[in-house]
Short mmCIF file of C-alpha atoms and ligand atoms in Angstrom, two decimals:
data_model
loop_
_atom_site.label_atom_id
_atom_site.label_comp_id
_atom_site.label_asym_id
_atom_site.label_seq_id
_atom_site.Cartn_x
_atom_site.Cartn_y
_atom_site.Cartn_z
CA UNK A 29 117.09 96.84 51.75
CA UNK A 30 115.94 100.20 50.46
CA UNK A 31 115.95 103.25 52.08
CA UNK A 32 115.42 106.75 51.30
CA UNK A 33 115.86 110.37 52.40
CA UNK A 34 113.33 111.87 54.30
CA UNK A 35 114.65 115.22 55.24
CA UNK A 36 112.31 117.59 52.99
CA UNK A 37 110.64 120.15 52.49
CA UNK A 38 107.62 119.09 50.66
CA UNK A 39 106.08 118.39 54.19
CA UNK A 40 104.56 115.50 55.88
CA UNK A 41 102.02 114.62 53.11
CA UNK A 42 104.72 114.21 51.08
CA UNK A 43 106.70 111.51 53.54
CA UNK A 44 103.29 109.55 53.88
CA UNK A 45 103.02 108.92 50.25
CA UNK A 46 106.64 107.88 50.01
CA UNK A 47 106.44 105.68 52.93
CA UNK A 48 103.30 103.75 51.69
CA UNK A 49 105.10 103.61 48.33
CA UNK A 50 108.21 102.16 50.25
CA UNK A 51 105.78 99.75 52.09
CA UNK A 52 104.24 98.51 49.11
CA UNK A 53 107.45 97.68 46.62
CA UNK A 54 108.89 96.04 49.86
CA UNK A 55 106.19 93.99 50.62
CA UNK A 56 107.15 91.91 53.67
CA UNK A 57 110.81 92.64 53.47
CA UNK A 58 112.28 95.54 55.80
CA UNK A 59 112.55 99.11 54.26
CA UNK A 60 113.72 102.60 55.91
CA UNK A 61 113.95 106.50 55.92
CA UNK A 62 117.09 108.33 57.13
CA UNK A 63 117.26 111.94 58.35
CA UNK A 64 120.14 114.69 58.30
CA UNK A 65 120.50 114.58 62.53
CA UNK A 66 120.88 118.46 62.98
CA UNK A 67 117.63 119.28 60.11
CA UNK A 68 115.45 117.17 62.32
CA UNK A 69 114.43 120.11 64.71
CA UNK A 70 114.08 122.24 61.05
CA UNK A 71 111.67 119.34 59.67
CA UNK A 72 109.82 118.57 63.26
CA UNK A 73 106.83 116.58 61.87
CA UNK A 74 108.75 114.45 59.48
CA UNK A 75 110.46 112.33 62.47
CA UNK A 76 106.88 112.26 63.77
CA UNK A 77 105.31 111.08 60.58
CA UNK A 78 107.74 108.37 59.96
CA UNK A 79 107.36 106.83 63.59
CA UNK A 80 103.70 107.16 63.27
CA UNK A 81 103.32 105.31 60.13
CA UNK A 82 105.62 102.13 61.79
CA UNK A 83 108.67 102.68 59.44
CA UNK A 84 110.69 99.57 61.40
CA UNK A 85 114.35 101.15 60.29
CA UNK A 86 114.96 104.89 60.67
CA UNK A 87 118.47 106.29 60.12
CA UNK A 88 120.60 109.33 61.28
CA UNK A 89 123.47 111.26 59.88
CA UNK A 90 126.36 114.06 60.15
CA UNK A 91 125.86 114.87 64.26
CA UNK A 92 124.97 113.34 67.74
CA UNK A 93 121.65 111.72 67.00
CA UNK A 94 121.06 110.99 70.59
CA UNK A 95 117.77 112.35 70.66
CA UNK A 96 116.38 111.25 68.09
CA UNK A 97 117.64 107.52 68.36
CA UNK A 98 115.74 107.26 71.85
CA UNK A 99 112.46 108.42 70.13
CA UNK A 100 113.00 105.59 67.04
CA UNK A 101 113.83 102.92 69.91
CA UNK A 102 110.52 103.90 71.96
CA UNK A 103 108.48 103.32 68.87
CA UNK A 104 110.22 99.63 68.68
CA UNK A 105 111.82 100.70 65.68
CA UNK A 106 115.74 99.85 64.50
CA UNK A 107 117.77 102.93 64.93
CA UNK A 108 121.29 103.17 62.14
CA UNK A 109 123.79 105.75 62.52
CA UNK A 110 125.95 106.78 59.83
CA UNK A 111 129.29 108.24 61.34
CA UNK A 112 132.11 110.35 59.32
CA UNK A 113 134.46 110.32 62.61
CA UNK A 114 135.66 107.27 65.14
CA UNK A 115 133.86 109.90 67.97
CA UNK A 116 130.59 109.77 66.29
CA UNK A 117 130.63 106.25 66.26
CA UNK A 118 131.02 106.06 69.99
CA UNK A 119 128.25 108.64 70.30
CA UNK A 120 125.91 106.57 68.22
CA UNK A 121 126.76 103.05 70.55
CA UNK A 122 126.18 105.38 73.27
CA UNK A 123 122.81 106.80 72.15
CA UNK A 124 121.62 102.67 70.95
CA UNK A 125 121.76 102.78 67.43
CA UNK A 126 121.39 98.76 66.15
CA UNK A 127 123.62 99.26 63.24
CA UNK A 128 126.90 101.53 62.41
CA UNK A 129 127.21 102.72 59.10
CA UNK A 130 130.75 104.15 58.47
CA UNK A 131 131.19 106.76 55.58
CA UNK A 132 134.39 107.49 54.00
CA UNK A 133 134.96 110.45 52.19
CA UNK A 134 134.79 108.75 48.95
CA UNK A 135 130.65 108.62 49.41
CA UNK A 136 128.99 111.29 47.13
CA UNK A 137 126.66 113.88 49.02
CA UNK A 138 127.08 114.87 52.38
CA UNK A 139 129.98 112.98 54.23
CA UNK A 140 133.15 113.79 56.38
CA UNK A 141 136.77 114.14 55.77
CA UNK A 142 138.12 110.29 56.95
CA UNK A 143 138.50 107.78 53.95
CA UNK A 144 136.77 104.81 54.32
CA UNK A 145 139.09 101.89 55.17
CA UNK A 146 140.84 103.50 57.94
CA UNK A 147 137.78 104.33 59.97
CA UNK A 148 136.11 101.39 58.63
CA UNK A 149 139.31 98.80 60.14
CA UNK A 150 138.99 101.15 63.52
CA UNK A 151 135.33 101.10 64.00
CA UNK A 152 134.90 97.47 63.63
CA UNK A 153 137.64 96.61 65.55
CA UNK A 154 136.26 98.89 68.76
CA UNK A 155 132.91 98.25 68.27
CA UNK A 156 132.89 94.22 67.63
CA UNK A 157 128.99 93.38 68.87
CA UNK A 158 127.65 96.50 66.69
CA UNK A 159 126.71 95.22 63.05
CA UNK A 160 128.46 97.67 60.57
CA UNK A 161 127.62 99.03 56.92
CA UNK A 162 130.34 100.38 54.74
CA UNK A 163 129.66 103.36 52.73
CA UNK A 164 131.23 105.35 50.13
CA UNK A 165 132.68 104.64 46.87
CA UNK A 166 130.98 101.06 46.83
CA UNK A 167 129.43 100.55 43.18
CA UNK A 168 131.41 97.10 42.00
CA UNK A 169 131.99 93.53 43.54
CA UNK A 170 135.22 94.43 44.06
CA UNK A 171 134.35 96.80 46.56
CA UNK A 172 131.94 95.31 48.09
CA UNK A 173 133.99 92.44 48.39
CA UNK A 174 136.86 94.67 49.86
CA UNK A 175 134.68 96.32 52.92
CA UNK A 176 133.38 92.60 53.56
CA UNK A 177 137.27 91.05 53.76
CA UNK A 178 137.44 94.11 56.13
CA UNK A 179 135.18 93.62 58.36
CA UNK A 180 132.08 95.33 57.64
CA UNK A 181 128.70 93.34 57.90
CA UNK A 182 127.20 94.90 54.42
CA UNK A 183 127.49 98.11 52.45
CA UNK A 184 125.42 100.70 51.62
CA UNK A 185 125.34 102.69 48.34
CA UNK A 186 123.96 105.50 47.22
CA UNK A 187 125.67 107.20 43.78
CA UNK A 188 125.51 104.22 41.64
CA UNK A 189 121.29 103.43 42.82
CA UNK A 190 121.12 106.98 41.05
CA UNK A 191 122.32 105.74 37.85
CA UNK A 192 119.19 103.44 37.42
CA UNK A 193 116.20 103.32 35.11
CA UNK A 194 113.98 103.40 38.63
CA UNK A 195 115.40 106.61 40.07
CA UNK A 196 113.29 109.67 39.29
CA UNK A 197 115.06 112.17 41.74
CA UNK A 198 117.23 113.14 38.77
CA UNK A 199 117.35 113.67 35.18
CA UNK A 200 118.65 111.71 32.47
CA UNK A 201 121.58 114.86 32.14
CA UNK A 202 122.53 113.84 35.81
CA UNK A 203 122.17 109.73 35.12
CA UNK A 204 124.68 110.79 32.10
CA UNK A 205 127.23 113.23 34.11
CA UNK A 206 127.76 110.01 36.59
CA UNK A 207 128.62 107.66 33.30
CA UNK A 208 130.82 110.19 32.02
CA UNK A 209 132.84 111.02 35.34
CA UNK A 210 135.70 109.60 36.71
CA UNK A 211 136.66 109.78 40.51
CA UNK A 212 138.62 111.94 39.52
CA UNK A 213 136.08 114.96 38.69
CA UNK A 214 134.08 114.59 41.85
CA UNK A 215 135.39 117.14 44.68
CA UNK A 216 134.38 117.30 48.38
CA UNK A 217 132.96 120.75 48.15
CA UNK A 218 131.35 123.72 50.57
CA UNK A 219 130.32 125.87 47.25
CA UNK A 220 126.57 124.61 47.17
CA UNK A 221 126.42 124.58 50.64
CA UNK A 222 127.11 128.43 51.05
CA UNK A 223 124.68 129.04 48.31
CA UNK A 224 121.68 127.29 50.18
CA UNK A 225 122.45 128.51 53.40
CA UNK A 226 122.20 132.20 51.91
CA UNK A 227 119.57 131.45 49.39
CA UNK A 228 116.91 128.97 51.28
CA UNK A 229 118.03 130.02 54.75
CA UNK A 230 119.48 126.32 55.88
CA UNK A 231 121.46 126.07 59.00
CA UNK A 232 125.13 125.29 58.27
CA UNK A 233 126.57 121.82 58.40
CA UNK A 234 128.47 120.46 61.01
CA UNK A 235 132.22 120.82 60.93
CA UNK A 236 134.17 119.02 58.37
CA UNK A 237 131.08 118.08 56.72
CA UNK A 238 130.62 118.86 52.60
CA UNK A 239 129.25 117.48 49.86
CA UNK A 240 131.00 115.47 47.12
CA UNK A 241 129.61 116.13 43.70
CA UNK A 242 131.13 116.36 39.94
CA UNK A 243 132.95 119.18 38.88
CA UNK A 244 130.82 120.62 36.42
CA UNK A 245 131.37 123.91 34.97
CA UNK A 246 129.67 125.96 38.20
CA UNK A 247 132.13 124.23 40.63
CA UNK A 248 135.53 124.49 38.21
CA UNK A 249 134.98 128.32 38.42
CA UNK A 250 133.86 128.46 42.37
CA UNK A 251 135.24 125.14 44.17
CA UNK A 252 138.52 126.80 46.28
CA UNK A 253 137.48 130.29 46.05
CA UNK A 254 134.26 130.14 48.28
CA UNK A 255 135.76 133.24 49.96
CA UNK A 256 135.27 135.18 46.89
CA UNK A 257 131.99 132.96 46.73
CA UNK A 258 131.02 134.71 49.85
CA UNK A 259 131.82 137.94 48.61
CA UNK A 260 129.65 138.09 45.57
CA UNK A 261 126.61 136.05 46.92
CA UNK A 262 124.41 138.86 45.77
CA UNK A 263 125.25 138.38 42.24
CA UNK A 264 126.04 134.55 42.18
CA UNK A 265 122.46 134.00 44.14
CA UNK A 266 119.80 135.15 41.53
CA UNK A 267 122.04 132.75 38.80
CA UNK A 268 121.85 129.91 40.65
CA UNK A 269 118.76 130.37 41.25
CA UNK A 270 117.96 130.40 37.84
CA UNK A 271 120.15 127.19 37.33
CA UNK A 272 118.27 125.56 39.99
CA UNK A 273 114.68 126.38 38.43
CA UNK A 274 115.80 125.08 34.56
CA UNK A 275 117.64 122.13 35.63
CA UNK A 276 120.63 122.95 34.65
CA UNK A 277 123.52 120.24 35.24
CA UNK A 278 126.42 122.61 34.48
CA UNK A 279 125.24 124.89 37.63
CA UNK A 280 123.71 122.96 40.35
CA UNK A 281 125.24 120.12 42.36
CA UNK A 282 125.74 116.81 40.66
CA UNK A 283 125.95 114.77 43.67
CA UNK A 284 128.12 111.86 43.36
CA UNK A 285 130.91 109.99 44.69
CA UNK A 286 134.04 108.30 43.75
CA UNK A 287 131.88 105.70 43.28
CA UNK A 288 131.14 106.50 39.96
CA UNK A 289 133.96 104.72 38.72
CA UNK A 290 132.23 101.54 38.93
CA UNK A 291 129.14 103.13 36.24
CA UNK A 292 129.20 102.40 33.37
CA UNK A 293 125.98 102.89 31.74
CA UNK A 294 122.05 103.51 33.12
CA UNK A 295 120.28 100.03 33.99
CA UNK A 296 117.73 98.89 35.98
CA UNK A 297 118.63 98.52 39.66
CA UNK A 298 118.17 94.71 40.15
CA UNK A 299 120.44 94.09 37.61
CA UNK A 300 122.68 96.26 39.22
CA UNK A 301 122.68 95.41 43.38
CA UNK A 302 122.53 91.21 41.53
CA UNK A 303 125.78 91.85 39.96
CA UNK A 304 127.50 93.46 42.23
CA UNK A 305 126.51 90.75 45.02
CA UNK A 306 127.61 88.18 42.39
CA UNK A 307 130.85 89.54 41.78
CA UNK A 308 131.43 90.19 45.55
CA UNK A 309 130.62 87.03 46.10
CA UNK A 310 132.83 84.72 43.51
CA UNK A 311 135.69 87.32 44.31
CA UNK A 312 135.28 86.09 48.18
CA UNK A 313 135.03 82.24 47.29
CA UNK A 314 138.09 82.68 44.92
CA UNK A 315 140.19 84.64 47.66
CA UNK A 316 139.17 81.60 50.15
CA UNK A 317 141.51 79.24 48.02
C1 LIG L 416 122.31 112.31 45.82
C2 LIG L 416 122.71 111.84 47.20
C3 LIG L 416 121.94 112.26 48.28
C4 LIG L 416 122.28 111.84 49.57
N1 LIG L 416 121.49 112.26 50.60
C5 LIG L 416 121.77 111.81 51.85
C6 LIG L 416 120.92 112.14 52.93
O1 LIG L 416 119.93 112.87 52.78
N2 LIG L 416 121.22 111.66 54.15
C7 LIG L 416 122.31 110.85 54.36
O2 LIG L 416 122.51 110.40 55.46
N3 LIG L 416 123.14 110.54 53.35
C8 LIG L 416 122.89 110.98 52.12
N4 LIG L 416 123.73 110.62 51.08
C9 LIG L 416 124.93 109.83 51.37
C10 LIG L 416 124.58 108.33 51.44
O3 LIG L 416 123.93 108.07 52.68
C11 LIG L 416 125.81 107.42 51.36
O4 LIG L 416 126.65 107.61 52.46
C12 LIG L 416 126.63 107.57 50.11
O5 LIG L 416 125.83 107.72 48.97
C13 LIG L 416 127.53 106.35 49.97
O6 LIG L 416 128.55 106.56 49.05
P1 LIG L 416 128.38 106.31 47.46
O7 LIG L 416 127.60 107.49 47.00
O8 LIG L 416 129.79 106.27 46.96
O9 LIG L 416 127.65 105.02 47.27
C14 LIG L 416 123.41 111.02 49.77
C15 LIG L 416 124.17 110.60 48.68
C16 LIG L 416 123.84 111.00 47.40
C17 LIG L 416 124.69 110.52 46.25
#
C-alpha cells in the first residue's frame, strides 16, 4: 500500500492534487496520507482536506494523536499510529488507531530513540489483537523477513522507496548519497531541526525525537556541537538558506536511514517492494524446514 506525507506547506490545493493522483495509480486498492501529530493544529485544513476527499487510511506520528484519530474514525476512515516509545503505543490503542506501526531508531527522518526489535518484541506481545507494521531500517528480504519471524504483521519503508526511478521528492544527488552510504554515515541528528525552527518558525519536536539523515559535509562540521549551532544561528541561517534554495546535498538534510544498507543502485519501485517480498518470503519457507 502506498502512502505519503501530507504535512505541507504548499496548502490544501496542493493535498487535493496528490490525493487524486494517489486515487488514481491505486485504482481500487487502499492508499493513505500520514501527518506529523503535533503540525496538525499548524496545517489545520490539511486534516480537513484529506477526510473530505474520503482518503480510507490516514496516519499519525511523533505525539498523542488522540484527537485527531477520533476525527479519522468519524469519517469511517482507518486510523495508523506510528509510535517511537512502548507509552505511545498504549496512547494510540487508547485513542482507536486500527494499526500500530512501531519505529526503531534505525528509520531515516523523524523517529525516536528505541531500536526497533526491542520495542517491536514488547509491543506485539502487549498489544496481541492490534495489527502491527515494523519500521525502520527495512530495505532487504532479510529484514523483512526478520520483523515478520518477530511478530510484526507487515513493514513499512520509507528510505529505500526514495531510491526509485518514481520518486520525484528528491534529486538524482540525493538518490546517489543513499547508494553511496553505509549505516554507518547516517546519524540521528537535532542540527536541521534547530535550523528550521529558527529559520521557518516550526514548533519544536517532541522530546527524544530527531531526524536520521547522512552525514554529509554540513552535519560532520555541526552534528554534536548544536550548542555552538545555537550560538551562531545568525551566521549559519542565511547559508543554509542558500543551500536550501540551490539544492545543495552537502548542506541540507539527506534524510535516510540505516536502511540504506540494503541500496544498492536506483530502480524502479516494483522491482524493488517484488524482491524484497520474494526474498522475505523464500527466507521464511527455508527457515520453516
Ligand atoms: C525522507 C523521509 C521523510 C519522512 N517523512 C515522514 C513524515 O512526514 N511523517 C512520518 O510519520 N514519517 C516520516 N518518515 C519516516 C517513515 O514514516 C518511516 O518510519 C521510515 O522511513 C522507516 O524507516 P526506513 O527509512 O529505514 O525505511 C520519513 C522518512 C524519510 C526517509
Amino acid at each position: 500500500m502506498g502512502l505519503f506525507g501530507a504535512t505541507n506547506p504548499a496548502g490544501p490545493d496542493w493535498l487535493r492534487e496528490q490525493i487524486k493522483i494517489a486515487r488514481d495509480m491505486s485504482g481500487d486498492r487502499p492508499y493513505g496520507v500520514g501527518f506529523i501529530s503535533h503540525l496538525v493544529p499548524v496545517f489545520p485544513e490539511l486534516l480537513d482536506v484529506a477526510l473530505s476527499e474520503g482518503v480510507p487510511i490516514v496516519a499519525f506520528s511523533f505525539s498523542d494523536p488522540s484527537p485527531w484519530v477520533a476525527r479519522v474514525k468519524e469519517a469511517g476512515a482507518t486510523a495508523i499510529c506510528q509510535i517511537q516509545k512502548v507509552e505511545d503505543a498504549k496512547i494510540a490503542v487508547e485513542a482507536g488507531a486500527d494499526i500500530l506501526v512501531v519505529q526503531g531508531n534505525e528509520a531515516g527522518g523523524h523517529t525516536g530513540r528505541a531500536n526497533l526489535m526491542p520495542l517491536l518484541a514488547r509491543v506485539v506481545d502487549e498489544y496481541p489483537n492490534v495489527p502491527v507494521m515494523a519500521a525502520g531500517g527495512i530495505a532487504s528480504g532479510r529484514s523483512l523477513a526478520a520483523v515478520l519471524a518477530a511478530g510484526a504483521d507487515g513493514a513499512w519503508l520509507g528510505t529505500r522507496l526514495l531510491a526509485t526511478h518514481e520518486c520525484d521528492e528528491v534529486s538524482s544527488d540525493y538518490k546517489q548519497m543513499l547508494v553511496s552510504a553505509r549505516s554507518e554515515d547516517t546519524v540521528h541528528t537535532q542540527v536541521f531541526d534547530f535550523l528550521d525552527e529558527a529559520s521557518f518558525g516550526i514548533p519544536p519536536w517532541p522530546q527524544g525525537i530527531a531526524g536520521r539523515a547522512v552525514l554529509n559535509h554540513f552535519l560532520r562540521e555541526r552534528h554534536g556541537r548544536e550548542e555552538d549551532l545555537r550560538s551562531k544561528l545568525g551566521e549559519i541561517q542565511p547559508l543554509y538558506g542558500q543551500a536550501l534554495t540551490e539544492n545543495d546535498v552537502s548542506r541540507t538534510a539527506i534524510w535516510a536511514g540505516e536502511s540504506v544498507d540494503g541500496i544498492d543502485s536506483v530502480r524502479g519501485v516494483s522491482d524493488v517492494i517484488h524482491e524484497i517480498c520474494n526474498d522475505a518470503q523464500q527466507l521464511l519457507e527455508s527457515l520453516r524446514g
